[in-house]
Amino acid sequence: MSDAAKAPGAIMKQNLWTSNPIFMQVLGICSALAVTNLLSNTMIMTIGVVFVTAMSSLTVSLLKSLIPRKVRMVVQTLIIAFYVIIVDIVLRAYLPEISRNLGPYVGLIITNCIIMGRAEAFAQSNGPVLSFWDGMTSGMGYMGVLLTIALVRELLGFGSLFGFQVLPAGFEPWIIMVMPPSAFFLIGLIVWIGKTIMHRQGEPVLEGE
Amino acid sequence: MAPDIPLISLFLASIFTSNILLANFLGMCSFIAISKDMNSSNGLGLAVVVVLTFTTAVNWAVLNYVLIPLDLVYLRFIVFIIVIASVVQMLEMIIDRVSQTLYLSLGIFLPLITVNCAILGVSLFMEIRQYTFVQSTVYGLGSGLGWWLAIMALSAIRKKTEKSKVPAGLQGAGLTFITIGFMAMAFIGFTGLLQVQ
């Protein structure tokens, strides 16, 4: 993360594109690939991630002078867990159906490395408003990639979008798209396309861990 | 309580048919970062087996004897995370005392494991599927072994593909994902063997 980019616009471009959490840094794929088979699940899940990332970045930034350095990881985890519990309870109350579909994956937002990564890399050393913005745009970069995957998987796997049938009835669903391997193939392709475009534009490509 | 699943089927299913990594996408971050190197993969895989077995058992006890009686189930995310962090810390101390060689090979991986989503994921699955204590432990052990198997296989494949010529954009993460996709397809072949959910 270059320290030069501190303007809101630059942060957004960085988080949505040049250092997109998924295809540049390969972070946080754990908890969300499993829910990309249906668009509506992915939508709810990623909105949850955006909320948790933004709010926990904000909180970490507000509390940064109060948290002793030695225990900051634990405190950050607890802050994140606090927001994840809120998301979980809200989903249970208002969207019980989707909450059941998402199963354990809502809880797994806690271990999503993006959130911890942003808290550690950005919110630790920046003001609350910028941190909130940074967390939100990182979450949105993540959302964009996952929604793309979900779009392809639901369209080809079920012939529908958000549960509405869009392809003609004669369409033969691709069973592979319903199964886990397709998510890996699609994310591989997206990484490939993203990086190729970046090479063309001559952007410096950060090698993710 | 959970339907009576024979322990042996549960064990095999958690390794092969519903592999924690390839079917449930858990533990991806460290999986991709560490699989560059075979020795580290082996160390991390072994550490995951140990930690998963212990934490699933401890979390089962905490869930059933503390959280459910006190009606605090909604706090489970925080409690599970704390249990995992402390089990990892304790294991680190015990291994340090018992065997210095084991500590040197496993020690650096243990802190990494606290944030491995597979560990928390298995505990949450255990809660949702309402396994008994023995089932949970077997499930934890099987999932750990499945993860170990997957990371060893991937790092072996990556060693082979390292030297092959691929388009610049595909290098690194892109190729790794597509490789994992093929591995996941191969594992689906086991589905005919048994299906336990």
Short mmCIF file of C-alpha atoms in Angstrom, two decimals:
data_model
loop_
_atom_site.label_atom_id
_atom_site.label_comp_id
_atom_site.label_asym_id
_atom_site.label_seq_id
_atom_site.Cartn_x
_atom_site.Cartn_y
_atom_site.Cartn_z
CA MET A 1 0.00 0.00 0.00
CA SER A 2 1.61 3.25 -1.03
CA ASP A 3 1.36 5.97 1.56
CA ALA A 4 1.13 8.64 -1.10
CA ALA A 5 -2.47 7.91 -1.95
CA LYS A 6 -4.44 9.59 0.80
CA ALA A 7 -7.08 11.42 -1.22
CA PRO A 8 -10.53 9.80 -1.08
CA GLY A 9 -10.66 9.38 -4.88
CA ALA A 10 -7.24 7.77 -5.01
CA ILE A 11 -8.13 5.44 -2.15
CA MET A 12 -11.24 4.36 -3.96
CA LYS A 13 -9.41 3.66 -7.20
CA GLN A 14 -6.81 1.71 -5.32
CA ASN A 15 -9.31 -0.40 -3.42
CA LEU A 16 -11.63 -1.06 -6.32
CA TRP A 17 -8.99 -1.73 -8.90
CA THR A 18 -5.19 -1.45 -8.55
CA SER A 19 -5.02 -3.21 -5.22
CA ASN A 20 -8.40 -4.89 -5.25
CA PRO A 21 -8.46 -7.18 -2.24
CA ILE A 22 -9.34 -10.23 -4.28
CA PHE A 23 -7.44 -10.21 -7.48
CA MET A 24 -4.38 -8.31 -6.42
CA GLN A 25 -3.92 -9.37 -2.84
CA VAL A 26 -5.80 -12.68 -2.82
CA LEU A 27 -7.26 -11.93 0.59
CA GLY A 28 -10.47 -12.94 2.20
CA ILE A 29 -11.68 -15.46 -0.30
CA CYS A 30 -12.20 -17.99 2.43
CA SER A 31 -15.56 -17.00 3.68
CA ALA A 32 -17.36 -15.93 0.59
CA LEU A 33 -16.66 -18.19 -2.38
CA ALA A 34 -19.05 -20.77 -1.03
CA VAL A 35 -21.99 -18.40 -1.24
CA THR A 36 -21.46 -17.35 -4.85
CA ASN A 37 -23.84 -19.90 -6.34
CA LEU A 38 -26.87 -17.62 -6.00
CA LEU A 39 -26.85 -13.86 -6.57
CA SER A 40 -29.19 -12.99 -3.71
CA ASN A 41 -27.05 -14.84 -1.15
CA THR A 42 -23.89 -13.18 -2.46
CA MET A 43 -25.53 -9.77 -2.35
CA ILE A 44 -26.55 -10.10 1.30
CA MET A 45 -23.23 -11.64 2.28
CA THR A 46 -21.14 -8.93 0.63
CA ILE A 47 -23.31 -6.15 2.04
CA GLY A 48 -22.54 -7.68 5.42
CA VAL A 49 -18.83 -7.64 4.62
CA VAL A 50 -18.93 -4.00 3.48
CA PHE A 51 -20.73 -3.03 6.68
CA VAL A 52 -18.32 -4.91 8.93
CA THR A 53 -15.20 -3.66 7.14
CA ALA A 54 -16.33 -0.04 7.17
CA MET A 55 -17.52 -0.04 10.78
CA SER A 56 -14.56 -1.92 12.19
CA SER A 57 -12.08 0.33 10.34
CA LEU A 58 -13.91 3.32 11.80
CA THR A 59 -13.88 1.87 15.32
CA VAL A 60 -10.25 0.79 15.19
CA SER A 61 -9.30 4.24 13.95
CA LEU A 62 -11.25 5.96 16.73
CA LEU A 63 -9.74 3.75 19.41
CA LYS A 64 -6.22 3.53 18.04
CA SER A 65 -4.64 5.73 20.68
CA LEU A 66 -6.36 3.80 23.49
CA ILE A 67 -5.36 0.30 22.38
CA PRO A 68 -1.97 -0.87 23.65
CA ARG A 69 0.12 -2.10 20.73
CA LYS A 70 0.72 -5.52 22.24
CA VAL A 71 -2.90 -6.56 22.42
CA ARG A 72 -4.16 -4.77 19.33
CA MET A 73 -4.77 -7.95 17.34
CA VAL A 74 -7.05 -9.33 20.03
CA VAL A 75 -8.90 -6.04 20.36
CA GLN A 76 -9.33 -5.79 16.59
CA THR A 77 -10.69 -9.32 16.45
CA LEU A 78 -13.18 -8.53 19.20
CA ILE A 79 -14.29 -5.34 17.43
CA ILE A 80 -14.82 -7.28 14.22
CA ALA A 81 -16.66 -10.06 16.04
CA PHE A 82 -18.94 -7.47 17.63
CA TYR A 83 -20.08 -6.17 14.24
CA VAL A 84 -20.39 -9.67 12.80
CA ILE A 85 -22.73 -10.62 15.64
CA ILE A 86 -24.88 -7.60 14.79
CA VAL A 87 -25.05 -8.70 11.15
CA ASP A 88 -25.90 -12.24 12.22
CA ILE A 89 -28.70 -11.17 14.54
CA VAL A 90 -30.18 -8.77 11.98
CA LEU A 91 -30.15 -11.49 9.30
CA ARG A 92 -31.77 -14.00 11.64
CA ALA A 93 -34.52 -11.56 12.51
CA TYR A 94 -35.35 -10.09 9.11
CA LEU A 95 -34.10 -12.59 6.51
CA PRO A 96 -34.31 -16.01 8.20
CA GLU A 97 -34.35 -17.83 4.86
CA ILE A 98 -31.08 -16.30 3.65
CA SER A 99 -29.54 -16.64 7.10
CA ARG A 100 -30.14 -20.40 6.89
CA ASN A 101 -28.64 -20.57 3.39
CA LEU A 102 -25.54 -18.69 4.45
CA GLY A 103 -25.11 -21.01 7.42
CA PRO A 104 -21.73 -20.68 9.07
CA TYR A 105 -20.37 -18.28 6.48
CA VAL A 106 -21.73 -15.19 8.19
CA GLY A 107 -19.69 -16.05 11.28
CA LEU A 108 -16.70 -16.60 9.10
CA ILE A 109 -16.65 -12.91 8.15
CA ILE A 110 -14.64 -12.59 11.39
CA THR A 111 -11.70 -14.46 9.94
CA ASN A 112 -11.96 -12.66 6.61
CA CYS A 113 -8.44 -11.38 6.19
CA ILE A 114 -9.53 -8.22 4.33
CA ILE A 115 -11.11 -6.73 7.42
CA MET A 116 -8.16 -7.39 9.69
CA GLY A 117 -5.85 -6.32 6.87
CA ARG A 118 -7.52 -2.93 6.43
CA ALA A 119 -7.70 -2.36 10.17
CA GLU A 120 -4.00 -3.12 10.51
CA ALA A 121 -2.70 -1.48 7.33
CA PHE A 122 -4.88 1.59 7.14
CA ALA A 123 -7.06 2.34 10.15
CA GLN A 124 -4.12 2.06 12.57
CA SER A 125 -2.49 5.12 11.04
CA ASN A 126 -5.32 7.21 9.59
CA GLY A 127 -8.23 9.34 10.74
CA PRO A 128 -11.71 7.90 11.35
CA VAL A 129 -13.46 9.33 8.27
CA LEU A 130 -10.79 8.20 5.82
CA SER A 131 -10.63 4.80 7.50
CA PHE A 132 -14.37 4.37 7.17
CA TRP A 133 -14.13 5.28 3.50
CA ASP A 134 -11.17 2.95 3.00
CA GLY A 135 -12.96 0.06 4.67
CA MET A 136 -16.10 0.67 2.67
CA THR A 137 -14.35 0.83 -0.70
CA SER A 138 -12.26 -2.26 0.08
CA GLY A 139 -15.47 -4.07 0.87
CA MET A 140 -16.94 -2.83 -2.40
CA GLY A 141 -13.95 -4.03 -4.41
CA TYR A 142 -14.57 -7.42 -2.88
CA MET A 143 -18.27 -7.18 -3.56
CA GLY A 144 -17.70 -6.43 -7.25
CA VAL A 145 -15.61 -9.53 -7.85
CA LEU A 146 -17.93 -11.84 -5.94
CA LEU A 147 -21.05 -10.51 -7.65
CA THR A 148 -19.42 -11.10 -11.03
CA ILE A 149 -18.70 -14.71 -10.10
CA ALA A 150 -22.21 -15.18 -8.72
CA LEU A 151 -23.72 -13.68 -11.87
CA VAL A 152 -21.99 -16.21 -14.11
CA ARG A 153 -22.65 -19.13 -11.77
CA GLU A 154 -26.35 -18.45 -11.30
CA LEU A 155 -26.95 -17.63 -14.96
CA LEU A 156 -25.26 -20.75 -16.29
CA GLY A 157 -26.03 -23.05 -13.38
CA PHE A 158 -29.73 -22.30 -12.92
CA GLY A 159 -30.59 -20.10 -15.93
CA SER A 160 -31.83 -17.40 -13.59
CA LEU A 161 -30.79 -14.07 -12.05
CA PHE A 162 -31.83 -13.22 -8.48
CA GLY A 163 -34.17 -16.20 -8.68
CA PHE A 164 -35.99 -15.01 -11.83
CA GLN A 165 -35.79 -17.28 -14.84
CA VAL A 166 -34.09 -15.30 -17.61
CA LEU A 167 -32.89 -17.97 -20.01
CA PRO A 168 -35.43 -19.87 -22.18
CA ALA A 169 -36.84 -23.09 -20.75
CA GLY A 170 -34.92 -25.20 -23.25
CA PHE A 171 -31.62 -24.08 -21.70
CA GLU A 172 -29.58 -26.97 -20.35
CA PRO A 173 -28.09 -25.87 -16.98
CA TRP A 174 -24.36 -26.37 -16.58
CA ILE A 175 -24.11 -28.62 -13.56
CA ILE A 176 -20.45 -27.72 -13.06
CA MET A 177 -21.49 -24.13 -12.28
CA VAL A 178 -23.47 -25.31 -9.26
CA MET A 179 -20.50 -27.25 -7.91
CA PRO A 180 -17.51 -25.79 -6.04
CA PRO A 181 -14.81 -26.14 -8.77
CA SER A 182 -16.48 -23.54 -11.00
CA ALA A 183 -15.89 -20.85 -8.37
CA PHE A 184 -12.17 -21.59 -8.47
CA PHE A 185 -12.09 -21.53 -12.27
CA LEU A 186 -13.99 -18.25 -12.43
CA ILE A 187 -11.87 -16.52 -9.83
CA GLY A 188 -8.76 -17.75 -11.65
CA LEU A 189 -10.08 -16.29 -14.90
CA ILE A 190 -10.97 -12.98 -13.25
CA VAL A 191 -7.50 -12.70 -11.74
CA TRP A 192 -6.02 -13.48 -15.14
CA ILE A 193 -8.13 -10.90 -16.99
CA GLY A 194 -7.58 -8.24 -14.33
CA LYS A 195 -3.83 -8.69 -14.29
CA THR A 196 -3.57 -8.78 -18.08
CA ILE A 197 -5.42 -5.48 -18.41
CA MET A 198 -3.17 -4.01 -15.75
CA HIS A 199 -0.05 -5.19 -17.58
CA ARG A 200 -1.36 -3.55 -20.73
CA GLN A 201 -1.92 -0.26 -18.97
CA GLY A 202 1.60 -0.48 -17.60
CA GLU A 203 0.37 -0.19 -14.00
CA PRO A 204 2.83 -1.54 -11.47
CA VAL A 205 1.42 -4.92 -10.47
CA LEU A 206 1.61 -5.69 -6.78
CA GLU A 207 2.30 -9.33 -6.18
CA GLY A 208 -0.13 -10.59 -3.59
CA GLU A 209 0.65 -13.07 -0.89
CA MET B 1 -28.80 -34.55 18.34
CA ALA B 2 -27.37 -35.48 14.98
CA PRO B 3 -28.68 -38.43 13.05
CA ASP B 4 -26.64 -41.55 13.60
CA ILE B 5 -23.81 -41.24 11.15
CA PRO B 6 -21.30 -44.08 11.36
CA LEU B 7 -18.05 -42.56 12.59
CA ILE B 8 -16.00 -44.11 9.80
CA SER B 9 -18.21 -42.55 7.09
CA LEU B 10 -18.05 -39.20 8.84
CA PHE B 11 -14.27 -39.47 8.99
CA LEU B 12 -13.86 -40.42 5.32
CA ALA B 13 -16.43 -37.88 4.16
CA SER B 14 -14.68 -35.03 5.94
CA ILE B 15 -11.40 -35.97 4.24
CA PHE B 16 -12.64 -36.69 0.74
CA THR B 17 -16.19 -35.88 -0.30
CA SER B 18 -16.78 -32.75 1.71
CA ASN B 19 -13.18 -31.65 2.00
CA ILE B 20 -13.09 -28.52 4.12
CA LEU B 21 -10.99 -26.71 1.56
CA LEU B 22 -12.16 -27.92 -1.82
CA ALA B 23 -15.87 -28.21 -1.10
CA ASN B 24 -16.36 -25.59 1.60
CA PHE B 25 -13.69 -23.06 0.58
CA LEU B 26 -12.32 -22.72 4.08
CA GLY B 27 -8.73 -21.91 4.95
CA MET B 28 -7.93 -20.45 1.55
CA CYS B 29 -5.72 -17.53 2.56
CA SER B 30 -2.92 -19.46 4.19
CA PHE B 31 -3.49 -22.29 1.71
CA ILE B 32 -2.52 -20.08 -1.22
CA ALA B 33 0.25 -18.20 0.52
CA ILE B 34 2.01 -21.20 2.06
CA SER B 35 1.62 -23.76 -0.72
CA LYS B 36 4.56 -22.21 -2.57
CA ASP B 37 6.87 -24.29 -0.44
CA MET B 38 6.48 -27.99 0.29
CA ASN B 39 8.19 -28.12 3.67
CA SER B 40 6.14 -25.28 5.08
CA SER B 41 2.99 -26.86 3.65
CA ASN B 42 3.76 -30.04 5.51
CA GLY B 43 4.40 -28.17 8.76
CA LEU B 44 1.28 -26.05 8.49
CA GLY B 45 -0.84 -29.05 7.49
CA LEU B 46 0.31 -31.00 10.52
CA ALA B 47 -0.34 -28.03 12.80
CA VAL B 48 -3.85 -27.64 11.36
CA VAL B 49 -4.62 -31.32 12.06
CA VAL B 50 -3.60 -30.95 15.71
CA VAL B 51 -5.31 -27.61 16.31
CA LEU B 52 -8.54 -28.58 14.54
CA THR B 53 -8.95 -31.76 16.54
CA PHE B 54 -8.37 -29.98 19.86
CA THR B 55 -10.39 -26.84 19.21
CA THR B 56 -13.40 -28.70 17.85
CA ALA B 57 -13.50 -30.86 20.97
CA VAL B 58 -13.05 -27.91 23.33
CA ASN B 59 -15.56 -25.76 21.46
CA TRP B 60 -18.09 -28.58 21.63
CA ALA B 61 -17.74 -28.70 25.40
CA VAL B 62 -17.93 -24.92 25.73
CA LEU B 63 -20.99 -24.77 23.51
CA ASN B 64 -22.91 -27.55 25.23
CA TYR B 65 -21.91 -26.96 28.86
CA VAL B 66 -21.55 -23.19 28.97
CA LEU B 67 -23.23 -21.34 26.12
CA ILE B 68 -26.43 -23.37 25.75
CA PRO B 69 -27.28 -23.62 29.50
CA LEU B 70 -26.63 -19.91 29.94
CA ASP B 71 -28.56 -19.03 26.79
CA LEU B 72 -25.61 -17.14 25.34
CA VAL B 73 -25.44 -18.89 21.98
CA TYR B 74 -25.40 -15.57 20.11
CA LEU B 75 -21.99 -14.88 21.66
CA ARG B 76 -20.54 -18.03 20.09
CA PHE B 77 -18.43 -16.23 17.46
CA ILE B 78 -16.47 -14.31 20.09
CA VAL B 79 -16.22 -17.28 22.43
CA PHE B 80 -15.07 -19.67 19.69
CA ILE B 81 -12.38 -17.24 18.55
CA ILE B 82 -11.11 -16.80 22.10
CA VAL B 83 -11.08 -20.57 22.66
CA ILE B 84 -9.16 -21.09 19.40
CA ALA B 85 -6.61 -18.41 20.27
CA SER B 86 -6.04 -19.84 23.73
CA VAL B 87 -5.83 -23.46 22.56
CA VAL B 88 -3.22 -22.41 20.00
CA GLN B 89 -1.28 -20.53 22.66
CA MET B 90 -1.40 -23.52 25.02
CA LEU B 91 -0.35 -25.97 22.35
CA GLU B 92 2.57 -23.72 21.52
CA MET B 93 3.73 -23.79 25.15
CA ILE B 94 3.23 -27.54 25.51
CA ILE B 95 5.08 -28.34 22.30
CA ASP B 96 7.89 -26.01 23.34
CA ARG B 97 8.30 -27.97 26.59
CA VAL B 98 7.87 -31.46 25.19
CA SER B 99 9.84 -31.48 22.00
CA GLN B 100 12.22 -28.82 20.78
CA THR B 101 12.48 -30.32 17.30
CA LEU B 102 8.72 -30.36 16.86
CA TYR B 103 8.58 -26.78 18.15
CA LEU B 104 11.10 -25.64 15.58
CA SER B 105 9.14 -27.21 12.73
CA LEU B 106 5.63 -26.32 13.92
CA GLY B 107 6.20 -23.27 16.11
CA ILE B 108 6.12 -20.58 13.45
CA PHE B 109 2.90 -21.93 11.98
CA LEU B 110 0.87 -22.00 15.16
CA PRO B 111 0.13 -18.25 15.42
CA LEU B 112 -0.91 -18.24 11.76
CA ILE B 113 -3.55 -20.81 12.52
CA THR B 114 -5.59 -18.59 14.82
CA VAL B 115 -6.77 -16.64 11.80
CA ASN B 116 -7.26 -19.68 9.59
CA CYS B 117 -10.92 -19.72 8.65
CA ALA B 118 -11.02 -23.51 8.52
CA ILE B 119 -10.70 -23.74 12.30
CA LEU B 120 -13.62 -21.46 13.07
CA GLY B 121 -15.56 -22.93 10.15
CA VAL B 122 -15.36 -26.47 11.47
CA SER B 123 -16.56 -25.33 14.90
CA LEU B 124 -19.51 -23.53 13.32
CA PHE B 125 -20.42 -26.53 11.14
CA MET B 126 -20.20 -28.71 14.22
CA GLU B 127 -22.71 -26.44 15.94
CA ILE B 128 -25.13 -26.25 12.99
CA ARG B 129 -25.11 -30.00 12.33
CA GLN B 130 -25.47 -30.75 16.05
CA TYR B 131 -22.80 -33.43 16.19
CA THR B 132 -22.17 -35.35 19.40
CA PHE B 133 -18.84 -35.03 21.18
CA VAL B 134 -17.26 -38.06 19.51
CA GLN B 135 -18.63 -37.09 16.12
CA SER B 136 -17.24 -33.55 16.51
CA THR B 137 -13.79 -34.79 17.37
CA VAL B 138 -13.76 -37.24 14.47
CA TYR B 139 -15.05 -34.50 12.17
CA GLY B 140 -12.33 -32.12 13.37
CA LEU B 141 -9.61 -34.71 12.86
CA GLY B 142 -10.92 -35.71 9.41
CA SER B 143 -11.21 -32.11 8.25
CA GLY B 144 -7.66 -31.42 9.39
CA LEU B 145 -6.35 -34.45 7.51
CA GLY B 146 -8.31 -33.38 4.44
CA TRP B 147 -6.77 -29.92 4.59
CA TRP B 148 -3.30 -31.39 4.99
CA LEU B 149 -3.83 -33.69 2.02
CA ALA B 150 -5.07 -30.80 -0.13
CA ILE B 151 -2.20 -28.44 0.71
CA MET B 152 0.42 -31.14 0.10
CA ALA B 153 -1.12 -32.02 -3.26
CA LEU B 154 -1.30 -28.38 -4.30
CA SER B 155 2.26 -27.56 -3.31
CA ALA B 156 3.49 -30.59 -5.26
CA ILE B 157 1.59 -29.41 -8.33
CA ARG B 158 2.85 -25.86 -7.90
CA LYS B 159 6.41 -27.14 -7.81
CA LYS B 160 5.83 -28.64 -11.24
CA THR B 161 4.07 -25.62 -12.74
CA GLU B 162 6.64 -23.18 -11.34
CA LYS B 163 8.96 -23.61 -14.28
CA SER B 164 6.38 -23.86 -17.05
CA LYS B 165 5.72 -20.90 -19.29
CA VAL B 166 2.34 -19.26 -18.71
CA PRO B 167 0.94 -15.87 -19.81
CA ALA B 168 2.16 -13.07 -17.52
CA GLY B 169 -1.32 -12.29 -16.18
CA LEU B 170 -1.94 -15.89 -15.23
CA GLN B 171 1.21 -16.27 -13.17
CA GLY B 172 0.87 -16.69 -9.44
CA ALA B 173 -2.65 -16.46 -8.05
CA GLY B 174 -4.53 -17.02 -11.32
CA LEU B 175 -2.84 -20.28 -12.13
CA THR B 176 -3.11 -21.44 -8.53
CA PHE B 177 -6.87 -20.92 -8.52
CA ILE B 178 -7.34 -22.84 -11.74
CA THR B 179 -5.18 -25.66 -10.38
CA ILE B 180 -7.33 -25.77 -7.25
CA GLY B 181 -10.39 -25.93 -9.50
CA PHE B 182 -9.05 -29.07 -11.17
CA MET B 183 -8.21 -30.58 -7.79
CA ALA B 184 -11.72 -29.88 -6.58
CA MET B 185 -13.11 -31.60 -9.67
CA ALA B 186 -10.95 -34.62 -8.97
CA PHE B 187 -12.22 -34.75 -5.40
CA ILE B 188 -15.80 -34.66 -6.63
CA GLY B 189 -15.00 -38.04 -8.11
CA PHE B 190 -15.04 -39.40 -4.56
CA THR B 191 -18.68 -38.42 -4.17
CA GLY B 192 -19.79 -41.78 -5.49
CA LEU B 193 -18.00 -43.37 -2.55
CA LEU B 194 -20.20 -41.94 0.16
CA GLN B 195 -22.20 -38.82 0.83
CA VAL B 196 -22.58 -37.46 4.33
CA GLN B 197 -23.67 -33.96 5.01
#
